CSV table of C-alpha atoms in Angstrom, one decimal:
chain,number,residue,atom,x,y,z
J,197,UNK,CA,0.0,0.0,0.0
J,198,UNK,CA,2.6,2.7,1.1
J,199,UNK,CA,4.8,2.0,-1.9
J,200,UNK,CA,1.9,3.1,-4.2
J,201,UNK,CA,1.2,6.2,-2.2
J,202,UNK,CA,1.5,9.6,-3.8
J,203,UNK,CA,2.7,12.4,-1.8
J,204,UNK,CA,0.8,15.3,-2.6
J,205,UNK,CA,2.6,18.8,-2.0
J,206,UNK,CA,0.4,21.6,-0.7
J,207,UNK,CA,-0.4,23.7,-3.8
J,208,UNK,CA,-0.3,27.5,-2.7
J,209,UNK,CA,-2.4,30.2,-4.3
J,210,UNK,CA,-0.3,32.6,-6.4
J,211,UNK,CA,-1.9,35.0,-3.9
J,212,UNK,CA,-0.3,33.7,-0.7
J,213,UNK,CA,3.2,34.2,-2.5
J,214,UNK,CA,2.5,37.4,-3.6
J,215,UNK,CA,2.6,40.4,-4.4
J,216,UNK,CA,5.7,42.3,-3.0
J,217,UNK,CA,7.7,44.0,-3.6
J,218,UNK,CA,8.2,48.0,-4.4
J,219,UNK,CA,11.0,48.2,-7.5
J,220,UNK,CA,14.5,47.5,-5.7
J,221,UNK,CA,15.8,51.0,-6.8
J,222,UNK,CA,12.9,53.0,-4.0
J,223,UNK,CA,13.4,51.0,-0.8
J,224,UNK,CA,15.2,48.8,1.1
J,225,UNK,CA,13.9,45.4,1.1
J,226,UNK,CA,12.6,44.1,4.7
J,227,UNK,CA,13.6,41.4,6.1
J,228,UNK,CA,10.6,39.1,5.7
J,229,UNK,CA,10.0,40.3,1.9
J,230,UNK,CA,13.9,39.5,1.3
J,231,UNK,CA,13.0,36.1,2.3
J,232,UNK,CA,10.2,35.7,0.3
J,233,UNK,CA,11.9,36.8,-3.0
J,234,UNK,CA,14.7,34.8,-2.2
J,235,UNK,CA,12.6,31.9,-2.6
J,236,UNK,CA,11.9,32.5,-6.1
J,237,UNK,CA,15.0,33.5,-7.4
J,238,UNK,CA,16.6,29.9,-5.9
J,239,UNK,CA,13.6,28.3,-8.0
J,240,UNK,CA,15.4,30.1,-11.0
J,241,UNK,CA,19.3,29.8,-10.2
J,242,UNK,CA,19.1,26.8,-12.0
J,243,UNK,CA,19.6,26.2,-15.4
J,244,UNK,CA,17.5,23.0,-16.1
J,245,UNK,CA,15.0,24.9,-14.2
J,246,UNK,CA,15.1,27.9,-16.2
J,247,UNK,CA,14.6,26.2,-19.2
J,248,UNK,CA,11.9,24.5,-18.1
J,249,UNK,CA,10.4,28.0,-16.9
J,250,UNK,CA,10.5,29.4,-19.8
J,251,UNK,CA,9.0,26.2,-22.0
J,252,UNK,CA,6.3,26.1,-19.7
J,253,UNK,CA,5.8,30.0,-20.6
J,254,UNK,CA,6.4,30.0,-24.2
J,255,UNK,CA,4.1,26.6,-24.7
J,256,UNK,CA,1.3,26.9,-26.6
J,257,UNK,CA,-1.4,27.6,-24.4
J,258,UNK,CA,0.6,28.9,-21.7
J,259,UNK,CA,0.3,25.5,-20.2
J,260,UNK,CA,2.4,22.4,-20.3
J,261,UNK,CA,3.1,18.9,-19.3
J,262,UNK,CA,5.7,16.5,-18.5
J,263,UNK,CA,4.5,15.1,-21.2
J,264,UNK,CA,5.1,17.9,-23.7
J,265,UNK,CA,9.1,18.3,-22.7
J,266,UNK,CA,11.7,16.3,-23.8
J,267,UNK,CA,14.3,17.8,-24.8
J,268,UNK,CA,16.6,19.4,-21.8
J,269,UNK,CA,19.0,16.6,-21.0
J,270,UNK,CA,17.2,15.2,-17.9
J,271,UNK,CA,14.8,12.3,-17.4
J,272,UNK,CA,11.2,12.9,-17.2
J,273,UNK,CA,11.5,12.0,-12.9
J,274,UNK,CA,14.0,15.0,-12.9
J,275,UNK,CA,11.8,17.2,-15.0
J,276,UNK,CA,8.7,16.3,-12.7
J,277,UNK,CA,10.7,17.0,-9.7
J,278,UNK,CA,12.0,20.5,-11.1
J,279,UNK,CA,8.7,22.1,-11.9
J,280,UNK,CA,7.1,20.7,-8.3
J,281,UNK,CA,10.5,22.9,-7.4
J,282,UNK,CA,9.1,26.1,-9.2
J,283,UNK,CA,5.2,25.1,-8.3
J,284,UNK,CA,6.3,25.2,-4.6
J,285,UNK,CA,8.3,28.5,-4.6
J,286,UNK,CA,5.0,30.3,-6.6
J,287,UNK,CA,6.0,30.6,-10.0
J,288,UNK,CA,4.0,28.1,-11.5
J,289,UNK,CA,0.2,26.7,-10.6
J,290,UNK,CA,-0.7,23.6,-11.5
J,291,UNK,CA,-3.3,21.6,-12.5
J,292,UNK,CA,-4.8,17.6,-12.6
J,293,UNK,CA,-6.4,16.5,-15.8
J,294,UNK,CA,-6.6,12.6,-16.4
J,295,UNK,CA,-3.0,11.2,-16.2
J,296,UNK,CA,-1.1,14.5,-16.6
J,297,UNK,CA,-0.2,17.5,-14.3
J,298,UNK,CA,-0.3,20.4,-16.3
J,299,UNK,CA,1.6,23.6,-15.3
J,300,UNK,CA,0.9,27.0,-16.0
J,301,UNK,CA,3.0,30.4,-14.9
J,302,UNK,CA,1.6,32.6,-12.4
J,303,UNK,CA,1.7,35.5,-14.1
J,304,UNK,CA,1.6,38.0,-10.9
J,305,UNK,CA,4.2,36.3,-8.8
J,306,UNK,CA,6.3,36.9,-12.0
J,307,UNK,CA,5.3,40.3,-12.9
J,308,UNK,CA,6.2,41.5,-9.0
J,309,UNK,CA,9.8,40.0,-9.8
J,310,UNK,CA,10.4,41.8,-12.7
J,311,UNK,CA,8.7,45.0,-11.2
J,312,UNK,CA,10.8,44.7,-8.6
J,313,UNK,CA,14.2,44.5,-10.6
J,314,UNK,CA,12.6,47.5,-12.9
J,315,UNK,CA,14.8,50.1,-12.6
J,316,UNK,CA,13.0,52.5,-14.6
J,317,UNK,CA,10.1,52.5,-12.1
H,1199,UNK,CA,54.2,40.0,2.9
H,1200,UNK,CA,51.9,37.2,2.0
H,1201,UNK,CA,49.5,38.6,5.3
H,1202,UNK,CA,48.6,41.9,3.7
H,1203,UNK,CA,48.2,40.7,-0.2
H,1204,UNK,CA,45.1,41.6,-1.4
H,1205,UNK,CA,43.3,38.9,-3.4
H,1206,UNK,CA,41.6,41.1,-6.7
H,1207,UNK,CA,39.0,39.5,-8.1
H,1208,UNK,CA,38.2,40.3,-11.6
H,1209,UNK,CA,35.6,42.9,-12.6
H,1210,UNK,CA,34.0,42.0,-15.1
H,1211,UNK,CA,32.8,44.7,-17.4
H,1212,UNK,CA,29.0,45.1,-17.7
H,1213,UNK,CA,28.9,44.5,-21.1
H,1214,UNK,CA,30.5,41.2,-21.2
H,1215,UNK,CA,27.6,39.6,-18.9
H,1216,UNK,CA,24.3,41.1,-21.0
H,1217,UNK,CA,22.3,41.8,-23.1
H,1218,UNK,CA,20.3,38.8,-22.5
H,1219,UNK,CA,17.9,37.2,-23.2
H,1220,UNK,CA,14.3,37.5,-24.7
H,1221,UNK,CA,11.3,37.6,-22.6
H,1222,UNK,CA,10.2,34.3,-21.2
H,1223,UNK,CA,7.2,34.4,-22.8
H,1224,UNK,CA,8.3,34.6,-26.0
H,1225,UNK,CA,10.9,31.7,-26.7
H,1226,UNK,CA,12.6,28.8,-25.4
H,1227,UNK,CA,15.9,29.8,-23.9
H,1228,UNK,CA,18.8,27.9,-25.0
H,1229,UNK,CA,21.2,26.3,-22.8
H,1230,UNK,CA,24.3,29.2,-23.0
H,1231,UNK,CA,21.8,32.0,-21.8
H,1232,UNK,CA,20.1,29.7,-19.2
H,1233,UNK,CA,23.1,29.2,-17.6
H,1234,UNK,CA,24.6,33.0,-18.0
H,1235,UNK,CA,20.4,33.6,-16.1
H,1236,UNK,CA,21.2,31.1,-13.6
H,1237,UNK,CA,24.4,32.4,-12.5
H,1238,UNK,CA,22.7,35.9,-11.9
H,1239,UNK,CA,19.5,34.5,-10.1
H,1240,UNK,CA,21.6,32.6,-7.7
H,1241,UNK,CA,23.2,35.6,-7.0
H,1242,UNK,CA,19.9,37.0,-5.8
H,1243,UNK,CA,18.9,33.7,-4.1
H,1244,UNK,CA,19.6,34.8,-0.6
H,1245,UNK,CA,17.8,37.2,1.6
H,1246,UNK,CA,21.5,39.1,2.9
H,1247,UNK,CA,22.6,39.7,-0.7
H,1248,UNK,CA,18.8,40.4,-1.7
H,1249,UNK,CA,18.8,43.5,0.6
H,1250,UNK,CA,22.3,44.6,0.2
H,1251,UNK,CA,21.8,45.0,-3.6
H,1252,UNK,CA,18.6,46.8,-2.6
H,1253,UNK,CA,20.5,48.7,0.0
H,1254,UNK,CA,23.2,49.8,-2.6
H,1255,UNK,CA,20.3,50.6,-5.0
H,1256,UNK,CA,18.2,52.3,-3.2
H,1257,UNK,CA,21.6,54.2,-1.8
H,1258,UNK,CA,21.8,58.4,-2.2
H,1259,UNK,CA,23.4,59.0,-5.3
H,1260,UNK,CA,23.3,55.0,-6.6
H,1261,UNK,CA,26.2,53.2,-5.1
H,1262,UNK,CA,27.4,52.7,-1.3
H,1263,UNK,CA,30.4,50.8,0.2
H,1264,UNK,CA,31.0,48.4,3.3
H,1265,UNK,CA,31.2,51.6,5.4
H,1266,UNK,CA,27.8,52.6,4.6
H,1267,UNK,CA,25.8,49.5,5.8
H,1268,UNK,CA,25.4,48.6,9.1
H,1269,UNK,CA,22.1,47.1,9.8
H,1270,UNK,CA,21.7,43.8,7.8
H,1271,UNK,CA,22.5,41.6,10.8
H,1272,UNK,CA,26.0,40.3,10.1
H,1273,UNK,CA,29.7,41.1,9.9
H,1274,UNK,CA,31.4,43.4,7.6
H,1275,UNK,CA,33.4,41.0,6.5
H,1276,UNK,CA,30.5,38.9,5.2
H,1277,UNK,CA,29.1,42.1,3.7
H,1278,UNK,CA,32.1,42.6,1.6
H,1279,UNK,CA,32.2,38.8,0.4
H,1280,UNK,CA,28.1,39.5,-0.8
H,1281,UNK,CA,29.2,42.3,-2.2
H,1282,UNK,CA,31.8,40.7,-4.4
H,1283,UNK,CA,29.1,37.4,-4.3
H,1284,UNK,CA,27.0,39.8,-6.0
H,1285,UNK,CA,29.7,41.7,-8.3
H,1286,UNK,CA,30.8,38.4,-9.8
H,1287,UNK,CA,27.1,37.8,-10.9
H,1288,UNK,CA,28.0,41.3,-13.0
H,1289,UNK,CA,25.1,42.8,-10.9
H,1290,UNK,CA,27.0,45.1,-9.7
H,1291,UNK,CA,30.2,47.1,-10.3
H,1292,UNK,CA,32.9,48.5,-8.1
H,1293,UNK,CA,35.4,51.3,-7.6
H,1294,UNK,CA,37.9,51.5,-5.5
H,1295,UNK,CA,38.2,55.3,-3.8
H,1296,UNK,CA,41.0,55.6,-1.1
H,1297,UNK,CA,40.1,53.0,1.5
H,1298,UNK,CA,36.7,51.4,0.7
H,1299,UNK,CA,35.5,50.0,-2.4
H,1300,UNK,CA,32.3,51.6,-4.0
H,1301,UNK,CA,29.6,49.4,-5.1
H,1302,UNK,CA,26.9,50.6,-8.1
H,1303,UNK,CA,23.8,48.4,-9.6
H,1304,UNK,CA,24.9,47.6,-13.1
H,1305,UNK,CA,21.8,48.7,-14.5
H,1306,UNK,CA,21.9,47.1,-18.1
H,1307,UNK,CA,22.1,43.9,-16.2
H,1308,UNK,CA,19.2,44.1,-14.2
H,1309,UNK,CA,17.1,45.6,-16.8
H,1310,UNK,CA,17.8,42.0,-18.8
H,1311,UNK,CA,16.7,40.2,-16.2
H,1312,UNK,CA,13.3,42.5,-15.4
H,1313,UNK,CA,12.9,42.3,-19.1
H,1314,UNK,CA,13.0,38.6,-19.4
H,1315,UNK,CA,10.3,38.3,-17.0
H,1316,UNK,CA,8.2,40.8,-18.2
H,1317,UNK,CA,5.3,38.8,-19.5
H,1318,UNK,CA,3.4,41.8,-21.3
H,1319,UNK,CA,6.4,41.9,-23.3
């Protein structure tokens, strides 16, 4: 029985992870929102896990699978394991449908990241 | 002599770590930029070297040194090592005047990497 069992990761509303925080240019960063943006850029400090990022973004439908990647140079375990990685820090929500998990980006946890590195603002 | 040698690190000019890349959105990154992305999101990965480079930012007149920053909650010298941490990445850029090294955002830098996740681009 326990060898069959799925873990299932608590799947956090884009809205609990964002949105913070003002450009980095107008304020110093507190200590707790430091934290929290810290989180997500780990989840992109990889390479494998930028790539995967950014098929996930540029997919057709702004959604994809496990399934629908093959070609970064890492088994499909390693691939499922990276984008639970980016699901977890908020950069992507997910979503069940038959067999597959299908991943989309959350588009404001990603927009306050690149508002806060917007040095024009 | 070997006590008081100062270790320089190479500054890398900004122009040798950017422009890149092309909105996330928009197309699949390839292996050379993810890994030039990687290097600069790890840089931002941690919450000390998250609100230093906010700190030197957000800084009268756009840059500060060690002497300027007193109230992140650890040593100077682990200020200076982020600040280097964070140079290396090409995220910032430094001057040396008199005693203390002068750190500035390197702002072409850090416009690439607000660009490339700017999903209305």
């Amino acid at each position: 029985m326990s060898k069959s069992q799925v873990v299932e990761l608590p799947v956090l509303p884009a809205e609990s992870v964002v949105p913070c925080c003002p450009p980095i240019t107008s304020a110093k960063l507190s200590q707790a929102d430091a934290e929290k943006m810290a989180v997500m850029f780990k989840a992109l400090s990889d390479p494998v896990r930028l790539r995967l990022f950014s098929k996930v973004a540029s997919h057709e439908g702004g959604e994809a699978c496990v399934c629908d990647i093959q070609d970064v140079g890492v088994s499909q375990p390693t691939v499922s394991h990276h984008l639970k990685k980016l699901r977890e820090a908020g950069l992507l929500t997910s979503e069940r449908r038959g067999t597959w998990v299908y991943y989309q980006v959350a588009p404001s946890v990603v927009a306050a990241m690149s508002a806060m590195l917007d040095l024009r603002s």
